[in-house]
Coordinates of C-alpha atoms in Angstrom, one line a residue:
M235 CA 13.1 -7.2 -16.3
S236 CA 11.0 -10.3 -15.9
A237 CA 7.8 -10.4 -13.8
S238 CA 9.2 -12.8 -11.3
H239 CA 12.3 -10.6 -10.8
R240 CA 10.1 -7.6 -10.2
R241 CA 8.0 -9.5 -7.7
I242 CA 11.1 -10.6 -5.8
R243 CA 12.5 -7.1 -5.8
R244 CA 9.1 -5.7 -4.6
R245 CA 9.0 -8.3 -1.8
S246 CA 12.5 -7.4 -0.6
E247 CA 11.6 -3.7 -0.7
L248 CA 8.5 -4.3 1.4
L249 CA 10.5 -6.5 3.8
T250 CA 13.1 -3.7 4.2
F251 CA 10.4 -1.1 4.7
F252 CA 8.7 -3.2 7.5
I253 CA 12.0 -3.9 9.2
L254 CA 12.8 -0.1 9.2
A255 CA 9.3 1.0 10.1
F256 CA 8.6 -1.5 12.9
G257 CA 12.1 -2.5 14.0
I258 CA 14.7 0.2 13.6
W259 CA 12.8 3.5 13.9
P260 CA 11.0 2.7 17.2
I261 CA 14.4 1.9 18.8
V262 CA 15.8 5.1 17.4
A263 CA 12.8 7.1 18.7
V264 CA 13.0 5.5 22.2
A265 CA 16.8 6.1 22.3
T266 CA 16.4 9.8 21.3
V267 CA 13.7 10.4 23.9
G268 CA 15.7 8.5 26.5
G269 CA 18.8 10.5 25.7
F270 CA 17.0 13.7 25.9
G271 CA 15.6 12.7 29.3
F272 CA 19.1 12.0 30.6
M273 CA 20.3 15.4 29.3
V274 CA 17.5 17.1 31.2

């Protein structure tokens, strides 16, 4: 594997991590808490 291919792969992994960490999971957390609030 070349160095440039590794760099591109690492960048895509970091981008995926940040999308999950700051995009998807907060929405899931709010939806879970909100759903629990509606159940109660």
